[in-house]
Short mmCIF file of N, CA and C in Angstrom, two decimals:
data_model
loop_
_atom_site.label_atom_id
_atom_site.label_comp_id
_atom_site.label_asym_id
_atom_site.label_seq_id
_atom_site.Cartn_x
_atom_site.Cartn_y
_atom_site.Cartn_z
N UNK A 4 104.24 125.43 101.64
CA UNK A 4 104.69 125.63 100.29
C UNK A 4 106.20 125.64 100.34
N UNK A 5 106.84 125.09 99.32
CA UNK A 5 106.53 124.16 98.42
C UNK A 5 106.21 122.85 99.02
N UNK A 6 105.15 122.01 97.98
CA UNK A 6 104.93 120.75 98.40
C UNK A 6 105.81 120.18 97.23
N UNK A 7 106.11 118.78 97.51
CA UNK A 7 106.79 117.91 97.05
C UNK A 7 106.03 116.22 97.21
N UNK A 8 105.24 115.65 96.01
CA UNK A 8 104.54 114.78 96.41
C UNK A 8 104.98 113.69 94.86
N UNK A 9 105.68 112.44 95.60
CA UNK A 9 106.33 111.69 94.68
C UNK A 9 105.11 110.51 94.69
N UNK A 10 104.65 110.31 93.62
CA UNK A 10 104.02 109.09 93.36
C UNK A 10 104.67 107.74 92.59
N UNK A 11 104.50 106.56 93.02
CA UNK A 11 105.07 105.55 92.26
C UNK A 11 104.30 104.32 92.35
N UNK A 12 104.81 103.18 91.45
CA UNK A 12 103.90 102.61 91.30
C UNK A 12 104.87 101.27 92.48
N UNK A 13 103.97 100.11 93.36
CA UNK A 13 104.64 99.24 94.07
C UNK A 13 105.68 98.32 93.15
N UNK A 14 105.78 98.38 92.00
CA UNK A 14 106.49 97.14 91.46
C UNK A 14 107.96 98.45 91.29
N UNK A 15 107.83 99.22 91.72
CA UNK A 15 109.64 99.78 92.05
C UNK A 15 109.65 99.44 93.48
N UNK A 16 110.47 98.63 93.74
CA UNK A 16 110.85 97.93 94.95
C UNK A 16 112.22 98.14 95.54
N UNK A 17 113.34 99.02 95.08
CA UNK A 17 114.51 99.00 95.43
C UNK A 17 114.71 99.62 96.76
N UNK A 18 115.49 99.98 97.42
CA UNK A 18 115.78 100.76 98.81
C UNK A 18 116.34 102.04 98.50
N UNK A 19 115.44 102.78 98.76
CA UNK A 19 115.47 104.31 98.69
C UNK A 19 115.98 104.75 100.20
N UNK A 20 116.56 106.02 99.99
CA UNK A 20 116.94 106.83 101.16
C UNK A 20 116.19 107.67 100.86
N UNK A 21 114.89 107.95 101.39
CA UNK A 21 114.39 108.90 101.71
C UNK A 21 114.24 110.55 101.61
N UNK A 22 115.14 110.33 102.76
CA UNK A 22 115.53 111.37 103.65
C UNK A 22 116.83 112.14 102.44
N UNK A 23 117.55 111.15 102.10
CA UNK A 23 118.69 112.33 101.49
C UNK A 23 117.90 112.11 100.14
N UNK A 24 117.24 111.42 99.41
CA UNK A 24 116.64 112.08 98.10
C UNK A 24 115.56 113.49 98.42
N UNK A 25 114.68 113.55 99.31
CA UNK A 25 113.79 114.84 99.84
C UNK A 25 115.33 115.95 99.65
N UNK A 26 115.84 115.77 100.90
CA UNK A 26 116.82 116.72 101.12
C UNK A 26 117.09 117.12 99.73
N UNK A 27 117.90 116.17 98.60
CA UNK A 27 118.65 116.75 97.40
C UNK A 27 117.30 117.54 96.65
N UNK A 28 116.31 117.34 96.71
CA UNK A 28 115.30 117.73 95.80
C UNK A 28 114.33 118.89 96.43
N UNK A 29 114.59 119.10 98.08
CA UNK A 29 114.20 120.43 99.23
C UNK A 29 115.99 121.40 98.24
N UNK A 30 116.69 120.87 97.76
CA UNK A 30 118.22 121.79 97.39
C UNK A 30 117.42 122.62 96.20
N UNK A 31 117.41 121.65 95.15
CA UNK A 31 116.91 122.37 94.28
C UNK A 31 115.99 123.21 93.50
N UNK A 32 114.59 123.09 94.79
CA UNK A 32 113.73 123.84 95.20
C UNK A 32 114.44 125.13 95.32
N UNK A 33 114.84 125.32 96.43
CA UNK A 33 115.43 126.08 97.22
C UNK A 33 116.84 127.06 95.61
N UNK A 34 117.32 126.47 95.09
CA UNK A 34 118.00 127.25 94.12
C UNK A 34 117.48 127.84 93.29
N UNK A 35 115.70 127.37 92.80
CA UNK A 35 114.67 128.19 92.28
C UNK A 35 114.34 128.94 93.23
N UNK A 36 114.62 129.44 93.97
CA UNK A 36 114.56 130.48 95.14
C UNK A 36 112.84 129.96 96.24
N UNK A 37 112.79 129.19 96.44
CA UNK A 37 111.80 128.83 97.60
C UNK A 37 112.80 128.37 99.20
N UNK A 38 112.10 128.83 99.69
CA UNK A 38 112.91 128.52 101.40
C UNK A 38 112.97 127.67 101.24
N UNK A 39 113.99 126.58 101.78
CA UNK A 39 114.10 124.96 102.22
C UNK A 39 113.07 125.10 103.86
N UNK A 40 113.21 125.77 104.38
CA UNK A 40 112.22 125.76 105.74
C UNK A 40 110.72 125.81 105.89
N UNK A 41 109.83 125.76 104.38
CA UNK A 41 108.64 125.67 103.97
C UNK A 41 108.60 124.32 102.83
N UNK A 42 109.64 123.85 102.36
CA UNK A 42 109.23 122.38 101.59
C UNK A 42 108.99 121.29 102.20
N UNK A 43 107.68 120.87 102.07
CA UNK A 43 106.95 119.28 102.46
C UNK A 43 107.03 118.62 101.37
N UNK A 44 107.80 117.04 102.21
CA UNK A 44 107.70 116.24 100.62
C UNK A 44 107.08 115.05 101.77
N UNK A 45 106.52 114.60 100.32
CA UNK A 45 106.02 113.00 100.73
C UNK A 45 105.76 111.79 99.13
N UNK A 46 106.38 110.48 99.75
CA UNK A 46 106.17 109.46 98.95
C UNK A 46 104.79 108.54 98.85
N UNK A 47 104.10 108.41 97.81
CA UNK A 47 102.88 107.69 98.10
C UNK A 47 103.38 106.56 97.13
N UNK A 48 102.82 105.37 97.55
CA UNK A 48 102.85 104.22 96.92
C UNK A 48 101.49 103.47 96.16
N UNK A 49 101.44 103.56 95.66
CA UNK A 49 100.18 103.17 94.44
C UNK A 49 100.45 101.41 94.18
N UNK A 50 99.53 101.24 94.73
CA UNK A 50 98.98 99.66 94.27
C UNK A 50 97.86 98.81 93.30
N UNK A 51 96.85 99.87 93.24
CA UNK A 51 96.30 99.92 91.76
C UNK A 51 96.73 100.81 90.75
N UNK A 52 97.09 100.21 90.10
CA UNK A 52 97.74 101.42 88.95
C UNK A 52 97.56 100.46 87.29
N UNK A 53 98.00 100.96 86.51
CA UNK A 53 97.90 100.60 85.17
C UNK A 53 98.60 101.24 84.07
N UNK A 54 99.89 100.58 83.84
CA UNK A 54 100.96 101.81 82.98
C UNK A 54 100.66 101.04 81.43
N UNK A 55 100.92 102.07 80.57
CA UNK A 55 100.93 101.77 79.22
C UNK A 55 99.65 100.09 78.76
N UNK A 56 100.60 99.12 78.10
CA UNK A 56 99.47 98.13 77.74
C UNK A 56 99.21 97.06 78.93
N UNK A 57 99.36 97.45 79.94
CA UNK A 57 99.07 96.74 81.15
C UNK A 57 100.79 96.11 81.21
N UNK A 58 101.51 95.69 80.36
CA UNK A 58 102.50 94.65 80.60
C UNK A 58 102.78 94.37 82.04
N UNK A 59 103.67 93.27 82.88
CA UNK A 59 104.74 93.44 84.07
C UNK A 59 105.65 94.01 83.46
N UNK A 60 106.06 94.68 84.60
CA UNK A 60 107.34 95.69 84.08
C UNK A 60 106.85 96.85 83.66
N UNK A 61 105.82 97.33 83.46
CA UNK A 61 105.39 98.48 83.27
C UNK A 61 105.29 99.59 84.87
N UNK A 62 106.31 100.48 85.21
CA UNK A 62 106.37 101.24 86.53
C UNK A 62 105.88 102.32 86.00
N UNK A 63 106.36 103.23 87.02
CA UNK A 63 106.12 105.01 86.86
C UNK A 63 106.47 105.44 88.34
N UNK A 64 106.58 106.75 87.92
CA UNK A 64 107.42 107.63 89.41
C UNK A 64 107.08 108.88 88.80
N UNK A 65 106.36 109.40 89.56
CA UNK A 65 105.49 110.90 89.09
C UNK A 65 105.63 112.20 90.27
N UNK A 66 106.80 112.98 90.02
CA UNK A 66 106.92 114.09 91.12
C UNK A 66 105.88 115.01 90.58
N UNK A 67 105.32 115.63 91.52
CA UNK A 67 104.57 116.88 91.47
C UNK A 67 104.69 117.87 92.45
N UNK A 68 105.33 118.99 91.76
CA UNK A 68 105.90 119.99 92.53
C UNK A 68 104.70 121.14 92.53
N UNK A 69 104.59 121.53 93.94
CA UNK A 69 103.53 122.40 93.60
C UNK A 69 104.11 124.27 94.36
N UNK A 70 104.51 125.11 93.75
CA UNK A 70 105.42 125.85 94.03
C UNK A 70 103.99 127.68 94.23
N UNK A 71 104.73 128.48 94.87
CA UNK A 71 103.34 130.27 94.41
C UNK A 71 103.82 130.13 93.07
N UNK A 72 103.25 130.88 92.34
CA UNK A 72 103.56 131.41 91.05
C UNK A 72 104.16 132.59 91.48
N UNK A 73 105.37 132.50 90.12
CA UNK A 73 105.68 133.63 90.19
C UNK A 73 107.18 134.13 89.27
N UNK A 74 107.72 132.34 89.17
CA UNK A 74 108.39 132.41 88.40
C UNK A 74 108.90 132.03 87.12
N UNK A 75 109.71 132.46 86.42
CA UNK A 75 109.84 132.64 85.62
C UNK A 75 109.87 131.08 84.57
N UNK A 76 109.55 130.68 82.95
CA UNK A 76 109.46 129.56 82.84
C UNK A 76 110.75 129.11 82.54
N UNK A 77 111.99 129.98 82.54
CA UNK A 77 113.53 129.53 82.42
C UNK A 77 113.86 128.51 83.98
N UNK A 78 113.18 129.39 84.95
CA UNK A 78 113.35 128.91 86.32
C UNK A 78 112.50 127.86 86.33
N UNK A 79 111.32 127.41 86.45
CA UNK A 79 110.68 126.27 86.09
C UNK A 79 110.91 125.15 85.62
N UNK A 80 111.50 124.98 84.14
CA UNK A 80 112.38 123.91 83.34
C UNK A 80 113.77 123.29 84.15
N UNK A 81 114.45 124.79 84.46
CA UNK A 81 115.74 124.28 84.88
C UNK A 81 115.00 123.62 86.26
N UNK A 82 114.13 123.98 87.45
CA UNK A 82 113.82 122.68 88.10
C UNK A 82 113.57 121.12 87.78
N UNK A 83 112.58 121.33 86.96
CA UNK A 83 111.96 120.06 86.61
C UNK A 83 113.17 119.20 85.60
N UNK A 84 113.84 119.87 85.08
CA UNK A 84 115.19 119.38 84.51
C UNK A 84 116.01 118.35 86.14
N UNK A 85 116.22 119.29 86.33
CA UNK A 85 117.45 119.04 88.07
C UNK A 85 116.35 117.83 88.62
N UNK A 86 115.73 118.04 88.93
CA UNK A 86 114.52 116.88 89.94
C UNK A 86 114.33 115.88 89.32
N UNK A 87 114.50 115.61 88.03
CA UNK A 87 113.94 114.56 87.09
C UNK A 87 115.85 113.93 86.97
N UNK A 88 116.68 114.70 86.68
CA UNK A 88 118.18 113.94 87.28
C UNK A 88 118.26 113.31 88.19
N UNK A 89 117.70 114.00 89.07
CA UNK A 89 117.80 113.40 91.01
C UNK A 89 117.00 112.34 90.92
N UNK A 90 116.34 112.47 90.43
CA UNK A 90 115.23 110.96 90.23
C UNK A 90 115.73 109.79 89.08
N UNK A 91 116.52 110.16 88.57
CA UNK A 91 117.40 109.25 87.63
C UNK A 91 118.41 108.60 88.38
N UNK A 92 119.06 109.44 88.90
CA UNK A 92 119.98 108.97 89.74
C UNK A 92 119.74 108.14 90.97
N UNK A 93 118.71 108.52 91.37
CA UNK A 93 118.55 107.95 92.78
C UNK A 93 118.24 106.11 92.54
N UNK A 94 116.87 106.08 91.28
CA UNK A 94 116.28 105.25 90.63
C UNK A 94 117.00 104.38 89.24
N UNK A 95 118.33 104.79 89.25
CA UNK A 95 119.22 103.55 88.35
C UNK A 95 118.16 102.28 88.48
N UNK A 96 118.63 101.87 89.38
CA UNK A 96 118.19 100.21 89.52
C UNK A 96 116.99 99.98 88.97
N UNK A 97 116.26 100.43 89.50
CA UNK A 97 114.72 100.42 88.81
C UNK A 97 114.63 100.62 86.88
N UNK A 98 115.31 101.52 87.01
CA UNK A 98 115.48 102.02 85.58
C UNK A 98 115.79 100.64 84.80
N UNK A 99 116.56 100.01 85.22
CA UNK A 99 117.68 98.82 84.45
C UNK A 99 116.90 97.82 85.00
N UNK A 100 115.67 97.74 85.36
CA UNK A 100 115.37 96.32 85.95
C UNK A 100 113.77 96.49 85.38
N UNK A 101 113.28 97.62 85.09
CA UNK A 101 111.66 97.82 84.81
C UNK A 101 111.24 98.53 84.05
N UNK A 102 110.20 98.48 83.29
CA UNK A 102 109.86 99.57 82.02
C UNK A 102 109.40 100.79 83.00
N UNK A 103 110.37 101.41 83.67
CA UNK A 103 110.05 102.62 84.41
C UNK A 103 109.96 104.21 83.49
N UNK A 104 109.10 104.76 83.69
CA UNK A 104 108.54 105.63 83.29
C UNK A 104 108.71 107.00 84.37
N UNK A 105 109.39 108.15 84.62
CA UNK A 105 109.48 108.95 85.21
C UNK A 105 109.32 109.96 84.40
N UNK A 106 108.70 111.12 85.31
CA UNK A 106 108.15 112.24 84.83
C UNK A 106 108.10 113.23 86.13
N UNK A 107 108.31 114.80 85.93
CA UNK A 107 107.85 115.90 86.97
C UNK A 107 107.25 116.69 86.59
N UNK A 108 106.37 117.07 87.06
CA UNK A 108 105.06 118.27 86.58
C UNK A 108 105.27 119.53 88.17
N UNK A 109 105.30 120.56 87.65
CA UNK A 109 105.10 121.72 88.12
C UNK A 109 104.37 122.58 88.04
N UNK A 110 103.43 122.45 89.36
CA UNK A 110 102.10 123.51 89.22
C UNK A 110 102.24 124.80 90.21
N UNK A 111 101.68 125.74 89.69
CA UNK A 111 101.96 127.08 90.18
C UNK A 111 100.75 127.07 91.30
N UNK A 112 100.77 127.41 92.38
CA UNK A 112 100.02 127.73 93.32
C UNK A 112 99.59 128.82 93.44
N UNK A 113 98.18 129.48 93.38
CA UNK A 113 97.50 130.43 93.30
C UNK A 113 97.97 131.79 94.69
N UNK A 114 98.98 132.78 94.24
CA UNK A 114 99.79 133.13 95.90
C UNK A 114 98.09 133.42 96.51
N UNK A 115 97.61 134.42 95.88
CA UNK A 115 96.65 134.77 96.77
C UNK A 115 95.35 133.48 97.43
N UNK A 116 95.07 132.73 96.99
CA UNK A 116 94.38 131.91 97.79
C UNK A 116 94.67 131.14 98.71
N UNK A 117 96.25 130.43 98.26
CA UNK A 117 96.75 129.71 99.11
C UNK A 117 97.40 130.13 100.37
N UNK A 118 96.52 129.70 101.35
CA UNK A 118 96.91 130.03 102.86
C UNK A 118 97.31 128.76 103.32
N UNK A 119 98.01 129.10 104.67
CA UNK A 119 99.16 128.42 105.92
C UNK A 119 99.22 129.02 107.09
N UNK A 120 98.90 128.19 108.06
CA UNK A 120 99.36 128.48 108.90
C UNK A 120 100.80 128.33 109.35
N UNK A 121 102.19 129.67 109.62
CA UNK A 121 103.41 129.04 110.36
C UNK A 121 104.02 127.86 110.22
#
């Protein structure tokens, strides 16, 4: 915890850095007060997909943050605010080249059920 799981669709094709978009988006985790030394992120790439009226050019890029519950929904927004920038920013190109569609959803993780090992 926190997980960090970016979905997108294959017709965003530009060259991503990885590593320093996780990092900027493990930051702002971490300023909603979660350790950076417990955030897992990962990118999945979607090849069947289907946005809006089917058009080409129809993308999407779907973060889903999955955080314990616990805080507050001022703290919540101002994430999904910050992460959905970082994802603007990172994703210009795409933006200006595809009917890209971005969005972040934040789900509260149940503290008491959810177990980890270390």
């Amino acid at each position: 915890m926190p997980h960090l799981v970016l979905e997108y669709s294959d017709n965003v094709t530009q060259q991503v850095d990885w590593s320093a978009l996780f990092s900027s988006l493990h930051q702002a985790v971490a300023e909603a007060g979660a350790p950076v030394r417990n955030c897992k992120s990962r990118a999945i790439r979607h090849e069947a997909y289907h946005v809006a009226d089917g058009r080409p050019g129809g993308a999407f890029l779907h973060l889903t943050i999955g955080l314990l519950a616990g805080r507050t929904d001022e703290v919540k927004a101002a994430l999904t605010r910050r992460c959905l920038e970082l994802l603007a920013e990172t994703f210009r190109p795409s933006l200006g080249s595809l009917d890209l569609q971005l969005s972040v959803e934040l789900r509260d993780l149940h503290r008491e059920s959810y177990q980890r090992v270390p």
